[in-house]
Amino acid sequence: MSENPYLVGLRLAGRKVVVVGGGSVAQRRLGLLVDSGADVHVVTRSATPAVEAMPGITLVLRDYRDGDLDGAWYVLAATSDPEVNAAVVAEADRRRIFCVRADVAVEGSAVTPATLDHAGLTVGVLAGGEHRRSAAIRTAIGEALQTGAVSAPSADAAPGGVALVGAGPGDPELITVRGRRLLAQADVVIADRLAPPQLLGDLPPHVEVIDAAKIPYGRAMAQEAINALLIEHARAGKFVVRLKGGDPFVFARGYEEVQACTEAGIPVTVVPGVTSAIAVPALAGVPVTHRGLNHEFVVVSGHVAPGHPESLVNWDALAAMGGTIVLLMAVERIEQFCDVLLKGGRPAQTPVLVVQHGTTAAQYLLRASLADAPEKIRAEGIRPPAIVVIGPVAGFGA
Ligand SMILES: C[S@@+](CC[C@H](N)C(=O)[O-])C[C@H]1O[C@@H](n2cnc3c(N)ncnc32)[C@H](O)[C@@H]1O
């Protein structure tokens, strides 16, 4: 008799599944079982806090006893006690219910594959009980699908319209899984200057890449030209990815693009990104909040000076607060920002961290205080893109 298991997909929605055990092994399985819509009953002497708090399960806090599998379609024996697991398998066999035994997989009548979900596909891998191997293959397939190295033609038409995708702050690994997947499906990519160029390098040759930074006209006109391009290509039936640095809505005019597409009747998908405002300080060793140091952080655009008629920033309020200020686009007017904060009462010795080209190979750090930051920034020749972090947290790692 072949020992090779037969790979199958179970439709568990509304069907009773019993998990015996409530430790970390059971915990790892519960999420997918709940997602499948199963009526999950967990019988366990004790449960991890995550299992206790898991929504959508019936938790029975007591020892397993014969009869607990009554009415079940599928069973997992996942306690730390081999005798209990053996008893669960025995009851399941008696009742002809498929049962996974977590501690000794060959003793169960079923085995759990390493799985992944990708754009409506479910991939399952079994490797004769070699869990590391099945997990590694599953992960490799997942990465290949995400990068487009393996394409998964979909029964549904390819996504249409426009996807506004946050590409993250610079390191190409900091795009989201969804962003990466949609990028791999793009026909046309309209990319910002700050979107990581490595992400574009991975695209197949037939993909048209438009560099939004090279679109002529002034700022306002260029935005109109980008909106027009998004609409034009989407109307021509192409799937257009608008790839923007960081998060597409943080000082990035992303919502104007959403509005333009919506007005033109083009469907838009928004994929948030890892914003430089948080990630650049983090990867330079500075958290934007830290218990006991600050209860607020404010992200501020420095593209207009304090007191400018178009300024929407209350600099006096920023000067009065004690928390973290994260300044974007602030290099050009840094003297004015430090000045207004000092005049408003921020202590001169407040730590300042400046990060240029954060999260990339060219990352450059400068440490200063509110009093000497402008002078140091000029002396070191800091140029955009740079983030300026002001507040007690900026002193970390100094
Ligand atoms: C127009 S804003 C766009 C912000 C972007 N949407 C985000 O969420 O990160 C551009 C500014 O973000 C900051 N920035 C973006 N990426 C950066 C990086 N890798 N290093 C330092 N600053 C960065 C700089 O202040 C830059 O001038």
Short mmCIF file of C-alpha atoms in Angstrom, two decimals, residues 77-351:
data_model
loop_
_atom_site.label_atom_id
_atom_site.label_comp_id
_atom_site.label_asym_id
_atom_site.label_seq_id
_atom_site.Cartn_x
_atom_site.Cartn_y
_atom_site.Cartn_z
CA ALA A 77 -4.78 16.25 17.90
CA ALA A 78 -2.36 18.93 19.04
CA THR A 79 -1.77 18.54 22.76
CA SER A 80 1.69 18.23 24.33
CA ASP A 81 0.75 14.80 25.73
CA PRO A 82 1.42 11.90 23.30
CA GLU A 83 -1.06 9.66 25.15
CA VAL A 84 -3.86 12.14 24.75
CA ASN A 85 -3.01 12.63 21.07
CA ALA A 86 -3.02 8.85 20.58
CA ALA A 87 -6.43 8.61 22.27
CA VAL A 88 -7.81 11.35 20.01
CA VAL A 89 -6.53 9.55 16.91
CA ALA A 90 -8.06 6.29 18.18
CA GLU A 91 -11.48 7.88 18.70
CA ALA A 92 -11.26 9.57 15.28
CA ASP A 93 -10.37 6.26 13.60
CA ARG A 94 -13.26 4.55 15.33
CA ARG A 95 -15.63 7.23 14.07
CA ARG A 96 -13.95 7.34 10.60
CA ILE A 97 -13.08 11.02 10.93
CA PHE A 98 -9.85 12.21 9.32
CA CYS A 99 -7.44 13.30 12.03
CA VAL A 100 -4.08 15.10 12.01
CA ARG A 101 -1.69 14.18 14.79
CA ALA A 102 0.67 17.11 15.32
CA ASP A 103 3.42 15.38 17.32
CA VAL A 104 3.76 12.15 15.28
CA ALA A 105 2.41 12.99 11.82
CA VAL A 106 2.54 9.40 10.48
CA GLU A 107 0.16 8.24 13.19
CA GLY A 108 -2.64 10.48 11.96
CA SER A 109 -5.00 9.63 9.10
CA ALA A 110 -4.47 13.10 7.61
CA VAL A 111 -1.53 15.48 7.24
CA THR A 112 -1.54 19.25 6.97
CA PRO A 113 0.21 20.70 3.93
CA ALA A 114 2.21 23.92 4.00
CA THR A 115 -0.15 26.32 2.25
CA LEU A 116 -0.31 29.74 0.73
CA ASP A 117 -3.06 31.84 -0.77
CA HIS A 118 -2.33 34.04 -3.73
CA ALA A 119 -4.86 35.90 -5.83
CA GLY A 120 -7.56 33.29 -5.46
CA LEU A 121 -5.14 30.33 -5.71
CA THR A 122 -4.45 27.99 -2.82
CA VAL A 123 -1.16 26.14 -3.04
CA GLY A 124 -0.52 23.16 -0.77
CA VAL A 125 2.82 21.35 -0.38
CA LEU A 126 3.50 18.00 1.28
CA ALA A 127 7.04 16.70 1.57
CA GLY A 128 6.69 13.28 3.17
CA GLY A 129 6.69 14.73 6.65
CA GLU A 130 9.70 17.00 6.11
CA HIS A 131 8.08 20.18 7.35
CA ARG A 132 11.01 22.48 6.69
CA ARG A 133 11.17 21.31 3.11
CA SER A 134 7.47 21.78 2.47
CA ALA A 135 7.54 25.21 4.14
CA ALA A 136 10.61 26.25 2.12
CA ILE A 137 9.06 25.17 -1.18
CA ARG A 138 5.79 26.87 -0.29
CA THR A 139 7.68 30.10 0.50
CA ALA A 140 9.70 29.90 -2.72
CA ILE A 141 6.53 29.43 -4.78
CA GLY A 142 4.94 32.36 -2.93
CA GLU A 143 7.89 34.62 -3.72
CA ALA A 144 7.93 33.56 -7.35
CA LEU A 145 4.23 34.36 -7.65
CA GLN A 146 4.67 37.70 -5.97
CA THR A 147 7.55 38.84 -8.13
CA GLY A 148 5.95 37.51 -11.29
CA ALA A 149 8.77 34.96 -11.86
CA VAL A 150 5.92 32.44 -12.01
CA SER A 151 2.73 33.87 -13.40
CA ALA A 152 -0.64 32.64 -12.34
CA PRO A 153 -3.07 33.32 -15.16
CA SER A 154 -6.36 33.98 -13.49
CA ALA A 155 -9.75 32.62 -14.51
CA ASP A 156 -11.01 36.14 -13.94
CA ALA A 157 -9.75 38.83 -16.23
CA ALA A 158 -6.52 40.48 -15.13
CA PRO A 159 -7.18 43.32 -12.73
CA GLY A 160 -8.38 46.40 -14.54
CA GLY A 161 -8.26 50.11 -13.91
CA VAL A 162 -5.65 51.75 -11.77
CA ALA A 163 -3.88 50.59 -8.61
CA LEU A 164 -2.32 53.29 -6.49
CA VAL A 165 0.51 51.41 -4.83
CA GLY A 166 2.75 52.58 -1.99
CA ALA A 167 6.25 51.36 -2.84
CA GLY A 168 7.70 51.99 0.63
CA PRO A 169 10.51 54.33 1.63
CA GLY A 170 13.36 53.10 -0.58
CA ASP A 171 14.43 49.59 0.34
CA PRO A 172 12.71 47.45 -2.33
CA GLU A 173 11.82 44.84 0.30
CA LEU A 174 9.54 47.31 2.04
CA ILE A 175 6.72 47.21 -0.50
CA THR A 176 3.66 45.28 0.74
CA VAL A 177 2.80 41.78 -0.47
CA ARG A 178 -0.29 43.11 -2.23
CA GLY A 179 1.65 45.94 -3.83
CA ARG A 180 4.25 43.55 -5.16
CA ARG A 181 1.62 41.22 -6.54
CA LEU A 182 -0.24 43.99 -8.37
CA LEU A 183 3.02 45.39 -9.72
CA ALA A 184 3.78 41.97 -11.23
CA GLN A 185 0.43 42.12 -13.06
CA ALA A 186 0.84 45.65 -14.44
CA ASP A 187 0.74 46.53 -18.15
CA VAL A 188 1.79 50.11 -17.46
CA VAL A 189 3.68 51.49 -14.46
CA ILE A 190 3.79 55.21 -13.75
CA ALA A 191 6.53 55.59 -11.16
CA ASP A 192 7.54 58.39 -8.86
CA ARG A 193 11.08 59.57 -8.37
CA LEU A 194 11.13 58.09 -4.86
CA ALA A 195 9.79 54.65 -5.82
CA PRO A 196 12.64 52.12 -5.49
CA PRO A 197 14.18 51.64 -8.97
CA GLN A 198 14.97 47.96 -8.20
CA LEU A 199 11.23 47.24 -8.27
CA LEU A 200 11.11 48.44 -11.86
CA GLY A 201 14.14 46.37 -12.79
CA ASP A 202 12.18 43.19 -12.03
CA LEU A 203 9.39 43.99 -14.51
CA PRO A 204 9.07 41.96 -17.71
CA PRO A 205 10.13 43.81 -20.88
CA HIS A 206 6.61 44.26 -22.28
CA VAL A 207 5.60 46.46 -19.35
CA GLU A 208 5.59 50.14 -20.24
CA VAL A 209 7.30 52.17 -17.53
CA ILE A 210 6.64 55.89 -17.42
CA ASP A 211 8.86 58.04 -15.23
CA ALA A 212 6.50 60.58 -13.66
CA ALA A 213 9.45 62.70 -12.54
CA LYS A 214 10.26 63.38 -16.19
CA ILE A 215 6.81 64.62 -17.11
CA PRO A 216 7.30 68.23 -18.16
CA TYR A 217 5.28 71.33 -17.12
CA GLY A 218 5.07 72.91 -13.67
CA ARG A 219 3.95 71.03 -10.57
CA ALA A 220 0.21 71.50 -11.06
CA MET A 221 0.33 70.74 -14.76
CA ALA A 222 2.48 67.68 -14.21
CA GLN A 223 -0.13 66.32 -11.80
CA GLU A 224 -2.83 66.90 -14.42
CA ALA A 225 -0.67 65.15 -16.99
CA ILE A 226 -0.24 62.16 -14.64
CA ASN A 227 -4.00 61.99 -14.01
CA ALA A 228 -4.60 62.13 -17.76
CA LEU A 229 -2.09 59.31 -18.39
CA LEU A 230 -3.67 57.09 -15.75
CA ILE A 231 -7.09 57.56 -17.32
CA GLU A 232 -5.87 57.21 -20.91
CA HIS A 233 -4.07 53.89 -20.33
CA ALA A 234 -6.84 52.45 -18.16
CA ARG A 235 -9.39 53.37 -20.85
CA ALA A 236 -7.22 51.55 -23.39
CA GLY A 237 -7.79 48.40 -21.32
CA LYS A 238 -4.40 48.38 -19.60
CA PHE A 239 -3.90 47.61 -15.94
CA VAL A 240 -2.06 50.66 -14.66
CA VAL A 241 0.00 50.68 -11.47
CA ARG A 242 0.77 54.12 -10.11
CA LEU A 243 3.82 53.43 -7.98
CA LYS A 244 4.50 56.06 -5.36
CA GLY A 245 7.25 56.41 -2.75
CA GLY A 246 6.25 55.56 0.82
CA ASP A 247 2.50 55.67 1.34
CA PRO A 248 0.46 56.96 -1.61
CA PHE A 249 -1.54 59.39 0.53
CA VAL A 250 1.15 60.91 2.77
CA PHE A 251 2.08 64.24 1.16
CA ALA A 252 1.83 62.54 -2.18
CA ARG A 253 -1.30 63.84 -3.91
CA GLY A 254 -2.58 60.28 -4.14
CA TYR A 255 -6.13 61.22 -3.33
CA GLU A 256 -6.19 63.69 -6.23
CA GLU A 257 -5.40 60.73 -8.49
CA VAL A 258 -8.19 58.71 -6.88
CA GLN A 259 -10.61 61.58 -7.47
CA ALA A 260 -9.55 62.05 -11.09
CA CYS A 261 -9.96 58.34 -11.86
CA THR A 262 -13.27 58.09 -10.03
CA GLU A 263 -14.62 61.09 -11.92
CA ALA A 264 -13.55 59.41 -15.16
CA GLY A 265 -15.32 56.19 -14.10
CA ILE A 266 -12.06 54.23 -13.74
CA PRO A 267 -11.96 51.76 -10.82
CA VAL A 268 -9.11 52.45 -8.40
CA THR A 269 -7.50 50.10 -5.89
CA VAL A 270 -5.48 51.72 -3.12
CA VAL A 271 -2.58 49.78 -1.62
CA PRO A 272 -1.18 51.61 1.39
CA GLY A 273 2.57 51.73 1.77
CA VAL A 274 5.18 51.89 4.49
CA THR A 275 5.65 55.61 4.89
CA SER A 276 9.11 57.12 5.11
CA ALA A 277 7.83 59.25 8.01
CA ILE A 278 7.91 56.21 10.30
CA ALA A 279 10.14 53.70 8.51
CA VAL A 280 13.11 55.95 7.79
CA PRO A 281 13.61 56.91 11.46
CA ALA A 282 12.94 53.28 12.48
CA LEU A 283 15.66 51.88 10.24
CA ALA A 284 18.02 54.60 11.40
CA GLY A 285 17.48 53.32 14.96
CA VAL A 286 14.88 55.81 16.15
CA PRO A 287 11.31 54.86 17.09
CA VAL A 288 8.79 57.67 16.58
CA THR A 289 7.25 56.83 19.96
CA HIS A 290 8.67 55.32 23.11
CA ARG A 291 6.81 54.56 26.34
CA GLY A 292 7.44 57.23 28.94
CA LEU A 293 8.96 59.68 26.44
CA ASN A 294 6.11 60.80 24.20
CA HIS A 295 2.44 60.23 23.63
CA GLU A 296 2.21 61.90 20.27
CA PHE A 297 4.09 62.22 17.01
CA VAL A 298 3.24 64.64 14.26
CA VAL A 299 4.22 64.34 10.61
CA VAL A 300 4.67 67.74 9.02
CA SER A 301 5.32 68.87 5.48
CA GLY A 302 7.96 71.56 5.18
CA HIS A 303 7.14 72.56 1.62
CA VAL A 304 6.03 76.01 2.72
CA ALA A 305 7.57 78.28 5.33
CA PRO A 306 5.94 79.11 8.69
CA GLY A 307 3.78 82.19 8.26
CA HIS A 308 3.40 81.65 4.51
CA PRO A 309 -0.14 82.50 3.43
CA GLU A 310 -0.60 78.92 2.18
CA SER A 311 0.76 77.30 5.35
CA LEU A 312 -1.75 75.05 7.15
CA VAL A 313 0.61 74.18 10.04
CA ASN A 314 0.19 75.54 13.56
CA TRP A 315 3.89 75.93 14.39
CA ASP A 316 3.13 77.45 17.81
CA ALA A 317 1.24 74.30 18.75
CA LEU A 318 4.14 72.14 17.51
CA ALA A 319 6.57 74.23 19.56
CA ALA A 320 4.40 73.86 22.66
CA MET A 321 4.08 70.06 22.49
CA GLY A 322 6.73 67.74 23.86
CA GLY A 323 6.36 64.82 21.45
CA THR A 324 8.06 63.86 18.22
CA ILE A 325 7.94 66.04 15.12
CA VAL A 326 8.79 64.29 11.84
CA LEU A 327 9.51 66.83 9.12
CA LEU A 328 9.36 65.88 5.45
CA MET A 329 10.54 68.12 2.62
CA ALA A 330 12.12 70.37 5.23
CA VAL A 331 15.77 70.72 4.19
CA GLU A 332 15.33 73.87 2.16
CA ARG A 333 13.71 75.85 4.99
CA ILE A 334 15.21 74.12 8.02
CA GLU A 335 16.47 77.42 9.51
CA GLN A 336 12.93 78.78 9.66
CA PHE A 337 11.48 75.61 11.20
CA CYS A 338 14.09 75.35 13.95
CA ASP A 339 13.76 79.05 14.61
CA VAL A 340 9.98 79.01 15.05
CA LEU A 341 10.19 75.93 17.32
CA LEU A 342 12.88 77.53 19.50
CA LYS A 343 10.95 80.80 19.74
CA GLY A 344 7.82 78.83 20.67
CA GLY A 345 9.59 77.24 23.63
CA ARG A 346 11.15 73.97 22.46
CA PRO A 347 14.41 73.55 24.39
CA ALA A 348 17.57 74.30 22.40
CA GLN A 349 19.11 70.94 23.35
CA THR A 350 16.16 68.94 21.92
CA PRO A 351 17.75 66.07 19.95
#
